[in-house]
Coordinates of C-alpha atoms in Angstrom, one line a residue:
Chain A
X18 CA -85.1 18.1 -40.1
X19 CA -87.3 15.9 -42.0
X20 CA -88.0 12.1 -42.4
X21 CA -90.0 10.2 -44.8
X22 CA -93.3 8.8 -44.1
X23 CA -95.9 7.7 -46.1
X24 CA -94.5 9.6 -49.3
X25 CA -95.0 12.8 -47.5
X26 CA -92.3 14.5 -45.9
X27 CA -92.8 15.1 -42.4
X28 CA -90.9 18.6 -41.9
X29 CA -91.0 19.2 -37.8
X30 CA -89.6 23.4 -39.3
X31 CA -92.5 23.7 -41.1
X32 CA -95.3 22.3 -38.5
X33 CA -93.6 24.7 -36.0
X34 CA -95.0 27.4 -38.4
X35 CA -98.4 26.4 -37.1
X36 CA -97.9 26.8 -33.2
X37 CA -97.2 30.3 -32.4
X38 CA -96.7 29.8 -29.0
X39 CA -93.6 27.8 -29.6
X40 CA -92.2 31.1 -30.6
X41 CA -92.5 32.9 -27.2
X42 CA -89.6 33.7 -24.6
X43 CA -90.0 32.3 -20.7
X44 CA -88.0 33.5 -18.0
X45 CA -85.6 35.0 -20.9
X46 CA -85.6 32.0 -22.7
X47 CA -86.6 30.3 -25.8
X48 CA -90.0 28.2 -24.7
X49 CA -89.3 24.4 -24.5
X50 CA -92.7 22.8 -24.0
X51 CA -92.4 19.4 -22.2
X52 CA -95.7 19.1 -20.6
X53 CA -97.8 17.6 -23.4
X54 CA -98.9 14.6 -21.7
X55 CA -100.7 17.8 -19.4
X56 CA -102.0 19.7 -22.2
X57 CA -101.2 19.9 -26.0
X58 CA -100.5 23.4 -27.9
X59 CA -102.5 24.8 -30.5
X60 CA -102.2 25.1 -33.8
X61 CA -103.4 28.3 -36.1
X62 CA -106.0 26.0 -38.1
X63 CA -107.6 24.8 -34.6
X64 CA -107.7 28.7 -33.4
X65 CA -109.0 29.9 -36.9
X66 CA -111.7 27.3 -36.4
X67 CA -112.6 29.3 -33.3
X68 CA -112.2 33.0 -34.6
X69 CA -114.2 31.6 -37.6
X70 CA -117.1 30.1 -35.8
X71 CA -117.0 33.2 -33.4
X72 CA -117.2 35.3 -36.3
X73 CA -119.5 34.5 -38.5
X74 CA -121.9 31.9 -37.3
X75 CA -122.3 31.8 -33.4
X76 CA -125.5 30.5 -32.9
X77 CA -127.7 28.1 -30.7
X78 CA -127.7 24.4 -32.3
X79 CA -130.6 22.2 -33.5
X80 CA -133.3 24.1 -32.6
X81 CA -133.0 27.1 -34.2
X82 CA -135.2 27.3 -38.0
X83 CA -132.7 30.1 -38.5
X84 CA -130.1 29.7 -41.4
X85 CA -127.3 31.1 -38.3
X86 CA -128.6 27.9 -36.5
X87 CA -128.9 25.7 -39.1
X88 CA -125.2 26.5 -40.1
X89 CA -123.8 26.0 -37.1
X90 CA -125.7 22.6 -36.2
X91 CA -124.4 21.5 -39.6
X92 CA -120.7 21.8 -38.5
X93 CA -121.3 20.6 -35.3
X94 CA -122.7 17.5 -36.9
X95 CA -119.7 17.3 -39.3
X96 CA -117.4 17.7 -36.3
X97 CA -119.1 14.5 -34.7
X98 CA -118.6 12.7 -38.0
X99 CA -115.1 13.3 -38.3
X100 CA -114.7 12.2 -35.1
X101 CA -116.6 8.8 -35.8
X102 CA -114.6 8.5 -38.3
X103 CA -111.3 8.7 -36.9
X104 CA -112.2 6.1 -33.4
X105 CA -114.0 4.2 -36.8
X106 CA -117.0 4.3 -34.6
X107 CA -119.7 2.4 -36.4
X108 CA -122.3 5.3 -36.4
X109 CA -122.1 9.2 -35.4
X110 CA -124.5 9.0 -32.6
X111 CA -122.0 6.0 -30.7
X112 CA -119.9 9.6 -30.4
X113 CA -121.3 11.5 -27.5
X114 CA -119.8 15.1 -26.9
X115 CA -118.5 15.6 -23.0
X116 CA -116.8 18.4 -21.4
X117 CA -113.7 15.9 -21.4
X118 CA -112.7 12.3 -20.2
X119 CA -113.6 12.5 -16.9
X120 CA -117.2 13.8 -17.7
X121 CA -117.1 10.6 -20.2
X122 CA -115.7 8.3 -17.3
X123 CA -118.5 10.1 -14.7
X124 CA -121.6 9.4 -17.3
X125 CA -120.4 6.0 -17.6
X126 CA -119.4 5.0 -14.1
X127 CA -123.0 7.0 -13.2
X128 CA -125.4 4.8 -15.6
X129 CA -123.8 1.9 -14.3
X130 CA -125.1 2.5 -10.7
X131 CA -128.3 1.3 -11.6
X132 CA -127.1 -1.8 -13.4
X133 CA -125.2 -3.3 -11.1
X134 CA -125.9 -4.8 -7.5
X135 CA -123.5 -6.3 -4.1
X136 CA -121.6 -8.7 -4.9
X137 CA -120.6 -7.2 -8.0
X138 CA -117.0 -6.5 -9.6
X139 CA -115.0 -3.9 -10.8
X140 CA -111.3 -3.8 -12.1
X141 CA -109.3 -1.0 -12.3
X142 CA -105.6 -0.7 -13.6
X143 CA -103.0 0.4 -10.6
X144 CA -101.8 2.4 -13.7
X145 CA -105.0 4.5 -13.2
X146 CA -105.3 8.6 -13.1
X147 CA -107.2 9.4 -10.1
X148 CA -109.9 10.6 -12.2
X149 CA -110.5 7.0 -13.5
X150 CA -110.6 5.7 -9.6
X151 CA -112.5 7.8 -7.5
X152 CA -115.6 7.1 -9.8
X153 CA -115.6 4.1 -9.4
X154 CA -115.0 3.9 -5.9
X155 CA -118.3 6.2 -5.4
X156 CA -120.4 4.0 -7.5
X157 CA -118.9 0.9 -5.7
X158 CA -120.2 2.5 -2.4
X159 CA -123.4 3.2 -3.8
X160 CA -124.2 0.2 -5.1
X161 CA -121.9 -2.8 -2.6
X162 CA -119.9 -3.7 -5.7
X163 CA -116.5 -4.2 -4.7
X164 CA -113.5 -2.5 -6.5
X165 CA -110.1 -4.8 -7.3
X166 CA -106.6 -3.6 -8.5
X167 CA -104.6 -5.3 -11.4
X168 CA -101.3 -5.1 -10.1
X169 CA -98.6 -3.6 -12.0
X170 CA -94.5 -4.3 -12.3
X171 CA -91.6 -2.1 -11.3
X172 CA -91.4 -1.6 -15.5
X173 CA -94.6 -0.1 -15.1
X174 CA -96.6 -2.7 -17.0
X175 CA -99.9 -4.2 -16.2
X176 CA -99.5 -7.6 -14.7
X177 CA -101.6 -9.8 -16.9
X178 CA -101.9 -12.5 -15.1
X179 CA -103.2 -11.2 -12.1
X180 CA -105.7 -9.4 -14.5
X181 CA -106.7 -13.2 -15.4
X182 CA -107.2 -14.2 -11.7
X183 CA -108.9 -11.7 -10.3
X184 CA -111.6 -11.8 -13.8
X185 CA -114.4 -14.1 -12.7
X186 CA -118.4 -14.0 -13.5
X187 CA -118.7 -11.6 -10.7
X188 CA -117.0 -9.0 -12.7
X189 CA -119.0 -6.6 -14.7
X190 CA -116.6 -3.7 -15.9
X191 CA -113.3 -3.5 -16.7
X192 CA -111.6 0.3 -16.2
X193 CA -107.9 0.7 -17.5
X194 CA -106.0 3.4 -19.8
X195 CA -104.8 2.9 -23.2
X196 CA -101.9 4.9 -22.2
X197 CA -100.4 5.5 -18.6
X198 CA -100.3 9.6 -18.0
X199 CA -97.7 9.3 -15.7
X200 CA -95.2 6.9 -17.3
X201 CA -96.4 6.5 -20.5
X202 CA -96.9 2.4 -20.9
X203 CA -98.7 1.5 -23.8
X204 CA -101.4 -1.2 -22.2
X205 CA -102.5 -4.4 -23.8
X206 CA -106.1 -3.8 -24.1
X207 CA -107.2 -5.6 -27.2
X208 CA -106.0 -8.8 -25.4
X209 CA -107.8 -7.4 -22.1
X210 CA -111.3 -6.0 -23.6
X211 CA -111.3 -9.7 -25.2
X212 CA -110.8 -11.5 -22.3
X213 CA -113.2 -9.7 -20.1
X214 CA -116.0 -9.9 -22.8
X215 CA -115.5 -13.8 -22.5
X216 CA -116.6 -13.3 -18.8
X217 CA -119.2 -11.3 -19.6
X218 CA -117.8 -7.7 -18.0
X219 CA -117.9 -4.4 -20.3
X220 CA -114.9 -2.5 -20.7
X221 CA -114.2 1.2 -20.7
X222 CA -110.8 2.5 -22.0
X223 CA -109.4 5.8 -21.2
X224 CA -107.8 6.8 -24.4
X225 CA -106.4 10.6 -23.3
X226 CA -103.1 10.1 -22.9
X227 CA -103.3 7.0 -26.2
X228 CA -105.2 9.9 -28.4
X229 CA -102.7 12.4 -29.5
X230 CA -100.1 9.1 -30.0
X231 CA -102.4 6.3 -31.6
X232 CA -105.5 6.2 -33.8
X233 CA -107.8 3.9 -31.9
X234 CA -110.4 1.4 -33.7
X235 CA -113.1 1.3 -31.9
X236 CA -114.8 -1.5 -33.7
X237 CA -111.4 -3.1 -34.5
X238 CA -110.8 -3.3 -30.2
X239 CA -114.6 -3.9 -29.9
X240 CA -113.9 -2.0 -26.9
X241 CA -117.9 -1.0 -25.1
X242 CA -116.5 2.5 -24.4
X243 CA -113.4 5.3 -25.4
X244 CA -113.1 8.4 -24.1
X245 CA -110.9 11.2 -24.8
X246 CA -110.1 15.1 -24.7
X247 CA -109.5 17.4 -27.4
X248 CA -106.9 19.2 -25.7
X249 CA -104.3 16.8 -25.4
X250 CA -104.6 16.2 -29.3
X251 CA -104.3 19.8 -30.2
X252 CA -107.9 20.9 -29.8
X253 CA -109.4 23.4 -27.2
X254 CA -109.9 22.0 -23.3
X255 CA -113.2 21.9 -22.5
X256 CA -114.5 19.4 -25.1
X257 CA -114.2 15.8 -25.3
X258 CA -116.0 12.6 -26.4
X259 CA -117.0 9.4 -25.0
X260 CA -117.7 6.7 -27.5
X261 CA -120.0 4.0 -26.7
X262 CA -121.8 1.0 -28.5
X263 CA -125.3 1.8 -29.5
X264 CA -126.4 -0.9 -27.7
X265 CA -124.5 0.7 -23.6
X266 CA -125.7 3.8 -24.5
X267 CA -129.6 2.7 -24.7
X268 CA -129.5 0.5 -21.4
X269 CA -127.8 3.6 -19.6
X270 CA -130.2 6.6 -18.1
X271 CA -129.6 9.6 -18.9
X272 CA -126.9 11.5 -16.8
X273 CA -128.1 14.8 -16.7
X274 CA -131.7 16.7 -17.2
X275 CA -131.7 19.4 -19.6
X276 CA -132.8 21.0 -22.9
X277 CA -132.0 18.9 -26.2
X278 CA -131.7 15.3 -23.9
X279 CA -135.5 15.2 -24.1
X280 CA -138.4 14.3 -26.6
X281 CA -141.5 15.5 -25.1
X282 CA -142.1 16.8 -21.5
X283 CA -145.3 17.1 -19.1
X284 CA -145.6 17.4 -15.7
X285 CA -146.5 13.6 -15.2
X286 CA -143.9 12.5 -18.1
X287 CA -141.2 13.0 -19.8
X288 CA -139.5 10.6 -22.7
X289 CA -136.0 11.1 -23.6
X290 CA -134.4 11.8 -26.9
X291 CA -132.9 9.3 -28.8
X292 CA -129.0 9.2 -28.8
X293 CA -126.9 11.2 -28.6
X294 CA -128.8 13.9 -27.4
X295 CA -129.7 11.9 -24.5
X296 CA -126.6 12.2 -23.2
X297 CA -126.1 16.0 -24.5
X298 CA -128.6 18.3 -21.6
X299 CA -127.9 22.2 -22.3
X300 CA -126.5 23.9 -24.6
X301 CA -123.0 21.8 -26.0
X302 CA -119.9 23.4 -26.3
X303 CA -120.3 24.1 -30.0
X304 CA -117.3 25.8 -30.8
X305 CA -115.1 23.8 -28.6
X306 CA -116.7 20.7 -30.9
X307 CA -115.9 21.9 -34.3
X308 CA -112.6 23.2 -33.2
X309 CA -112.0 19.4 -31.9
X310 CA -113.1 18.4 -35.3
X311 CA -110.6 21.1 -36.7
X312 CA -108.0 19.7 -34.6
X313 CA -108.0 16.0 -35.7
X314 CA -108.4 17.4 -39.2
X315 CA -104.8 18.9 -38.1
X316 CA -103.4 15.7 -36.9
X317 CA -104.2 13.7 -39.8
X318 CA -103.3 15.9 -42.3
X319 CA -99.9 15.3 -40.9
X320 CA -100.5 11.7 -40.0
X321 CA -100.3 9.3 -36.9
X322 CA -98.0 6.8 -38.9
X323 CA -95.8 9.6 -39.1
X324 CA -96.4 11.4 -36.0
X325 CA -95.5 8.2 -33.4
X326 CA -92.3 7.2 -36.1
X327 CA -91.3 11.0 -35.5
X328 CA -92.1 10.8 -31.2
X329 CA -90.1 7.6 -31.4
X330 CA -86.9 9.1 -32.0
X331 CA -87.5 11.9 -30.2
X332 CA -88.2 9.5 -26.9
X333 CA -85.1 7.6 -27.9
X334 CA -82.7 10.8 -28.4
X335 CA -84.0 12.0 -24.8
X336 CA -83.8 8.6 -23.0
X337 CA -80.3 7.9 -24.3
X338 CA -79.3 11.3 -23.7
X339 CA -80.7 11.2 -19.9
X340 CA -79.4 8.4 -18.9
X341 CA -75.7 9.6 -18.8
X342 CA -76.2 11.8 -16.5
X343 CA -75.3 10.1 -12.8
X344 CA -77.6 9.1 -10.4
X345 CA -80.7 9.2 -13.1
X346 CA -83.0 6.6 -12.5
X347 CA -86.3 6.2 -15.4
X348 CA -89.7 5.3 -14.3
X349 CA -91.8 3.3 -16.5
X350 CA -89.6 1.4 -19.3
X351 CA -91.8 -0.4 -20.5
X352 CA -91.1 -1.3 -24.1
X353 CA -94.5 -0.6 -25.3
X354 CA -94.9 3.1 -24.4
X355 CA -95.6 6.6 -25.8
X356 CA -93.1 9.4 -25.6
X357 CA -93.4 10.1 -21.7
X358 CA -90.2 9.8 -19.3
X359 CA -90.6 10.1 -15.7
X360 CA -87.6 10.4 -13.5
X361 CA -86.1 11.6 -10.8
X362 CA -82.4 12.0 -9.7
X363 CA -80.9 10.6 -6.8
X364 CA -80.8 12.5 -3.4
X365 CA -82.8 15.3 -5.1
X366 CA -86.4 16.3 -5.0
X367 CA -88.6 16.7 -8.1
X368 CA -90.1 20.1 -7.4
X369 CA -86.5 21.4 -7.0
X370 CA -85.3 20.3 -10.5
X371 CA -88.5 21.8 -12.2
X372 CA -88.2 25.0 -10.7
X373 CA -85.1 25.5 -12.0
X374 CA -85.5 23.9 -15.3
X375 CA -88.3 26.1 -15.6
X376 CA -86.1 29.3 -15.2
X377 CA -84.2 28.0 -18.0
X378 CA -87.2 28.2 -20.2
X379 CA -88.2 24.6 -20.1
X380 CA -92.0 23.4 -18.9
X381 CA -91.8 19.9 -17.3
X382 CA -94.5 18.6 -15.3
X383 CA -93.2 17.6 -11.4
X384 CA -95.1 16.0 -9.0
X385 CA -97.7 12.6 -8.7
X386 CA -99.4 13.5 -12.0
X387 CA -102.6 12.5 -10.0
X388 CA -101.6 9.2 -10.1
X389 CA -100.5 8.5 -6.4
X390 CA -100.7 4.5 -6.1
X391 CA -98.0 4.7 -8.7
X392 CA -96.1 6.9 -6.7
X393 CA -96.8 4.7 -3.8
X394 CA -95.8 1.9 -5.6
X395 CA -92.1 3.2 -6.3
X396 CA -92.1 4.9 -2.3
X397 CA -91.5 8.3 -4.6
X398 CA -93.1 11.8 -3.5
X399 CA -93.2 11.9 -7.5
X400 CA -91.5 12.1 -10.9
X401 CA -90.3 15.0 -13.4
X402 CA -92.1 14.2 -16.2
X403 CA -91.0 15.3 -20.0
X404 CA -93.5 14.6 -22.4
X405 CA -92.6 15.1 -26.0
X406 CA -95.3 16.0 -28.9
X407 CA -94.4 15.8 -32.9
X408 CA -93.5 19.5 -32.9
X409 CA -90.4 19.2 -30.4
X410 CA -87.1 18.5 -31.6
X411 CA -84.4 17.0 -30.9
X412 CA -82.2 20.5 -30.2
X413 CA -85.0 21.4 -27.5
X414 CA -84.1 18.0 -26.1
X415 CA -80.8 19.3 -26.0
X416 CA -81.6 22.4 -23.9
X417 CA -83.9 20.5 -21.6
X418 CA -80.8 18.0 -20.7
X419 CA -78.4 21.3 -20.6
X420 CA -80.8 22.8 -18.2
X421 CA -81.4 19.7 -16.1
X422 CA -77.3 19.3 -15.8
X423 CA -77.7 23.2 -14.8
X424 CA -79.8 21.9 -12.2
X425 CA -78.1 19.1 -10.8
X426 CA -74.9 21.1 -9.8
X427 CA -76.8 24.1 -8.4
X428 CA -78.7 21.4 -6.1
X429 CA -75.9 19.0 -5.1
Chain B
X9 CA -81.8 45.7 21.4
X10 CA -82.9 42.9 19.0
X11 CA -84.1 43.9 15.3
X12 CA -87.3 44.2 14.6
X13 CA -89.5 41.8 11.4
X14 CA -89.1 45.3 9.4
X15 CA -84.8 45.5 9.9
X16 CA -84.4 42.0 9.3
X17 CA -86.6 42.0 6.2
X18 CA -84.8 45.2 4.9
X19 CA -81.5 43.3 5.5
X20 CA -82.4 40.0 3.3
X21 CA -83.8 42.2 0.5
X22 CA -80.3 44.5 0.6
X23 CA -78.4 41.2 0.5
X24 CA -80.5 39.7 -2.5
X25 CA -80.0 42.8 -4.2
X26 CA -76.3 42.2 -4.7
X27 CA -77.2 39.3 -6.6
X28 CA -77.1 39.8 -11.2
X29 CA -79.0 37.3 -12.0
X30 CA -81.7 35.0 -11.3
X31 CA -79.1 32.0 -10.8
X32 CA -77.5 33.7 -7.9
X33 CA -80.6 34.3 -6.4
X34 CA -82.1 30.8 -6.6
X35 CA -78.0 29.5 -5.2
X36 CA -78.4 31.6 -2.5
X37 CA -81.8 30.0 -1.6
X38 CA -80.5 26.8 -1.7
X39 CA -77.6 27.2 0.5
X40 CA -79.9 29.3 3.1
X41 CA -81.9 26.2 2.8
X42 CA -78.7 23.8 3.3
X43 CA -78.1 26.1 6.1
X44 CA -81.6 25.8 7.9
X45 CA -81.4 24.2 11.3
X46 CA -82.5 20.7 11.7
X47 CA -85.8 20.5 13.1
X48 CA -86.4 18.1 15.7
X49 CA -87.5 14.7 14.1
X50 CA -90.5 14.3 16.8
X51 CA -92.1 17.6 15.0
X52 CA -91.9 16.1 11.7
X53 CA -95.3 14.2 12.0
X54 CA -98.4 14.9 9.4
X55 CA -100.1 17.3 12.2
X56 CA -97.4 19.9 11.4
X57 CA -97.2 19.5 7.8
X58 CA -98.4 22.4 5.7
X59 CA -101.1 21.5 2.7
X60 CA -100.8 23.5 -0.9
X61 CA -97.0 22.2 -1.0
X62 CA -96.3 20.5 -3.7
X63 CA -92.9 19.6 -1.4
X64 CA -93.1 18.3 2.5
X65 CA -93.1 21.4 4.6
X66 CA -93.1 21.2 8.3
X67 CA -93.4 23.9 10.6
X68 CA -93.2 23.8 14.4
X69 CA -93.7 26.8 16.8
X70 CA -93.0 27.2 20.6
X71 CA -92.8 30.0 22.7
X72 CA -89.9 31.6 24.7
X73 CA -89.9 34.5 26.9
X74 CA -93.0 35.9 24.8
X75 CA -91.1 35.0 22.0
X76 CA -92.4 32.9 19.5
X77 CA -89.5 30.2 17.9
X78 CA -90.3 28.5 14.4
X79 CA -88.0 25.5 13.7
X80 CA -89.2 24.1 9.9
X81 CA -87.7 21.4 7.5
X82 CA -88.8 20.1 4.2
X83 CA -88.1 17.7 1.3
X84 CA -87.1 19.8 -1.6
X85 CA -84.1 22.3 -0.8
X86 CA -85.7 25.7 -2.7
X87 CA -88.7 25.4 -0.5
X88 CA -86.2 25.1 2.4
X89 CA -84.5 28.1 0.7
X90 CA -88.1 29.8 1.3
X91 CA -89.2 28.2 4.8
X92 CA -85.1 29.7 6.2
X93 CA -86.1 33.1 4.8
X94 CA -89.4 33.4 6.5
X95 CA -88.3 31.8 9.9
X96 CA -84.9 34.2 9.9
X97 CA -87.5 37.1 9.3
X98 CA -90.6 36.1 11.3
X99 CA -88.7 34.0 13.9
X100 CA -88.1 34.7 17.8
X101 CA -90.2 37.7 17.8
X102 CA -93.1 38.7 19.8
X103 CA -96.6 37.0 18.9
X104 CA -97.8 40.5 18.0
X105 CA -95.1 41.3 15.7
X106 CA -95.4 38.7 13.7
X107 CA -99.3 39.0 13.5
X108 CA -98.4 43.1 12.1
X109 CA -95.7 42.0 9.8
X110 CA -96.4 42.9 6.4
X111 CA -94.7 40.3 3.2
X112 CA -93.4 42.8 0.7
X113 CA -90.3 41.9 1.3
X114 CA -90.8 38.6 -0.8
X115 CA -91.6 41.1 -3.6
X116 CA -88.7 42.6 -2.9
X117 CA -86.3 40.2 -3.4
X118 CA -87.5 38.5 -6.7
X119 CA -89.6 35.7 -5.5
X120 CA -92.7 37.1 -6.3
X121 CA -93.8 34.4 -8.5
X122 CA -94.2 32.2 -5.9
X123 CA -96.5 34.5 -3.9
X124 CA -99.2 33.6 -6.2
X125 CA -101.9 31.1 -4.3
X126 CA -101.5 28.6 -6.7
X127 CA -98.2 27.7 -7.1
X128 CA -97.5 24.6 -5.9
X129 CA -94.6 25.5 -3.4
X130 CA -97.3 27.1 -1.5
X131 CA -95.1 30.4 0.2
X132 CA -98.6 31.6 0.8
X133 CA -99.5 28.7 2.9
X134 CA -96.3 29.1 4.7
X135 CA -96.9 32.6 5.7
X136 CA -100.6 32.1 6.4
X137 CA -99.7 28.5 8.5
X138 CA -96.9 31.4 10.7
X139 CA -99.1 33.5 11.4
X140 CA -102.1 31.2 12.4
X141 CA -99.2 30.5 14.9
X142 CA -98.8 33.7 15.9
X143 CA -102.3 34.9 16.7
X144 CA -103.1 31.1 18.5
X145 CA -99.9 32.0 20.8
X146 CA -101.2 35.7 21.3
X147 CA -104.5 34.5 22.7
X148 CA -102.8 32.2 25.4
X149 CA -100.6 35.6 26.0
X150 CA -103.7 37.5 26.6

């Protein structure tokens, strides 16, 4: 199967080649990977990147006068770039490496403690992960700021207006996700970060679930801070980055006290380093930085243009297809959303059906997707989720609705 | 003369081991869990509800005549499946027993996967939440 995009012909046989997992048996079956939205598979170039920096230049970064050292801080430093480059972050040190979004959302949500005072405003989205919710709700005890909910609608999209009520003076962030985890809506959040920048309140966008789906523009969404993870763009887990503008990152402290986040220490003082090593303490995880470099490498070679046409029809094909079978009901149809479908069917229980989908062969995610207000909202103990990835196809789609058929008539 | 844990466990791994494949195994478990008796709707309260479950479990546990008496219910029907094994084997025996009783039998009969502590059914809660049960009704016995 192939389809034109960009003059390059975007051949799902041939960037199957690249995943050997996707080759593997489970439970006597053929391996159909629906969990994306969990965690993305890897391909060869992203584990050569590993094996390669494992083998032949493993060393301790920018402090070593070594040439081991020297090469490795080198690609690290070109693995911050490329990332800059992709989010079109105005300079390398706006990209500061994490262990992953919610270190980014932690670092953020922690330097804000000393900014702001009672009385004070947050927003968060009510399509939030919990991870983008409970910091906030720590901070908001620490410091008397109060936390308030945009609503959302039973299509799973933000309510807007509300969003424009409940923004005042008194609000001073802004927290929502580019893309919902657990049902996929694609969020408005140019319109959003503009809005709240009128009232004076930063915003921070979790882009994990938006980053393997949509190149982000930093600068174009003048958004104050991005974070992601490299593993659910094809990169190892472990590593992520929060991207912040130059001007944030100076007004907040430090997170963490360490090696490489400081200039010169004495027992009465210590001044920090300059960013982003002020927001790097210890030793990074170098590998796990170039292979995230190695990784959006990957994705572009093949192209996001090409790579959401592709997840389009694939989210189309497995929406149609799903809906015929009786008592199906979708969660989340938005119109703006990434390739993510959440259902359940009637009368039957979610764990149930991924149990025995997953004796055919075929990994769903099942469950609240540690996003329980959403649950809450739709009085659901939770969803099976299928999330789809530019090297499905349409013929694992096909086994994923045979098995779930299987499932229905062994369960009713 | 009643069986003992040990009899009834050897007779649920003798009838799974009719079954070919793993489709007649997991049908089985879902018409045992069809099959499980209601449990009475004033036990199904969050006190009673087992954590690591992915699914609602709930177990309840009275004794009678020395005899301890689980009665169980949940959401999903394969972890009824599971909670009707466990009570069939572990059920209306002595306190004592059911503290001794060993779990190989789950081995046994091709549900080991979801021994493991993480999985999300939480089997291991459920044995763990029994006999908690068990040795709190021993103590009063004592």
């Amino acid at each position: 199967m192939s389809i034109a995009t960009n003059n390059i012909a975007f051949n799902v046989d041939e960037i199957r080649k690249d995943f050997p997992i996707l080759n593997r048996e489970v439970n006597g079956y053929p391996l159909v990977y629906f969990d994306n939205a969990a965690t993305s598979q890897t391909p060869k170039q992203v584990m050569y990147a590993i094996v390669d920096y494992y083998s032949n230049y493993n060393a301790n970064i920018h402090r070593g006068v070594h040439s081991l050292s020297q090469e490795a801080t080198d690609k690290y430093e070109g693995a911050r770039k490329k990332i800059q480059q992709h989010f079109n972050a105005g300079k390398s040190h706006e990209i500061i490496f994490t262990s992953g979004t919610t270190h980014g959302i932690n670092l953020v949500a922690s330097g804000f403690s000393s900014i702001l005072k009672e009385g004070d405003e947050i927003l968060v989205s009510a399509l939030e992960h919990h991870s983008n919710i409970v910091p906030w709700q720590m901070l908001c005890e620490k410091t008397g700021a109060k936390l308030k909910v945009i609503p959302m609608n039973e299509q799973g999209e933000l309510i807007y207006e509300s969003f424009e009520e409940l923004l005042s003076e008194k609000t001073k962030m802004v927290f929502l996700n580019h893309v919902s985890n657990a049902l996929g809506t694609i969020n408005p959040i140019k319109k959003i970060i503009d809005r709240a920048h009128e009232k004076g309140a930063a915003v921070l966008i979790d882009g994990a679930q938006a980053a393997p789906h949509i190149k982000a523009d930093v600068q174009a969404l003048d958004v104050d801070f991005y974070v992601v993870s490299a593993h659910k763009m094809c990169g190892p887990t472990g590593v992520g980055v929060l991207y912040g503008k130059e001007e944030w990152l100076n007004k907040l402290p430090p997170y963490q006290g360490g090696g490489e986040m400081i200039a010169t220490v004495s027992f009465e003082k210590t001044t920090y380093a300059g960013l982003p090593h002020k927001f790097e303490a210890g030793t990074p995880n170098i590998c796990g930085g170039i292979a995230f470099g190695a990784a959006i490498d990957y994705m572009n070679s093949i192209g996001f243009e090409a790579i959401s046409r592709y997840e389009e029809e694939l989210l189309d094909y497995a929406t149609l297809k799903l809906q015929e079978i009786e008592g199906m009901k979708l969660y989340g149809t938005s119109r703006e959303k990434t390739a993510v479908i959440s259902f359940n069917i009637e009368g039957l229980h979610p764990y149930d059906i991924g149990t025995l989908v997953d004796k055919m062969g075929v990994a769903v995610r099942t469950g609240h997707h540690c996003a329980q207000p959403i649950m809450d909202f739709y009085k659901i103990p939770g969803t099976v989720r299928a999330s789809f990835s530019f090297y499905n196809t349409k013929e694992e789609i096909d086994r994923f609705i045979d098995a779930v058929i299987k499932a229905k008539s062994m369960l009713s | 003369m009643s069986k003992t844990i040990q009899e009834i466990q050897q007779e649920i791994v003798d009838e799974f081991a009719m079954f070919e494949d793993w489709m007649q195994r997991y049908e089985y478990m879902i018409e045992l869990g069809k099959a499980l008796p209601l449990i009475d709707e004033k036990y199904k309260i969050d006190e009673n509800l087992i954590k690591g479950c992915q699914s609602k479990v709930w177990v309840h546990a009275e004794l009678e005549d020395e005899k301890l008496v689980f009665t169980a219910d949940s959401d999903a029907i394969i972890t009824k499946g599971i909670v009707a094994i466990l009570i069939r084997a572990f059920s209306n025996h002595h306190p004592s027993a059911i503290i001794e009783a060993d779990t190989k039998f789950i081995d046994e009969i091709g549900l080991k996967e979801h021994l493991s502590p993480t999985r999300a059914n939480g089997l291991v809660s459920m044995i763990k939440q029994l006999k908690m049960y068990a040795v709190a009704y021993q103590t009063q016995l004592n």
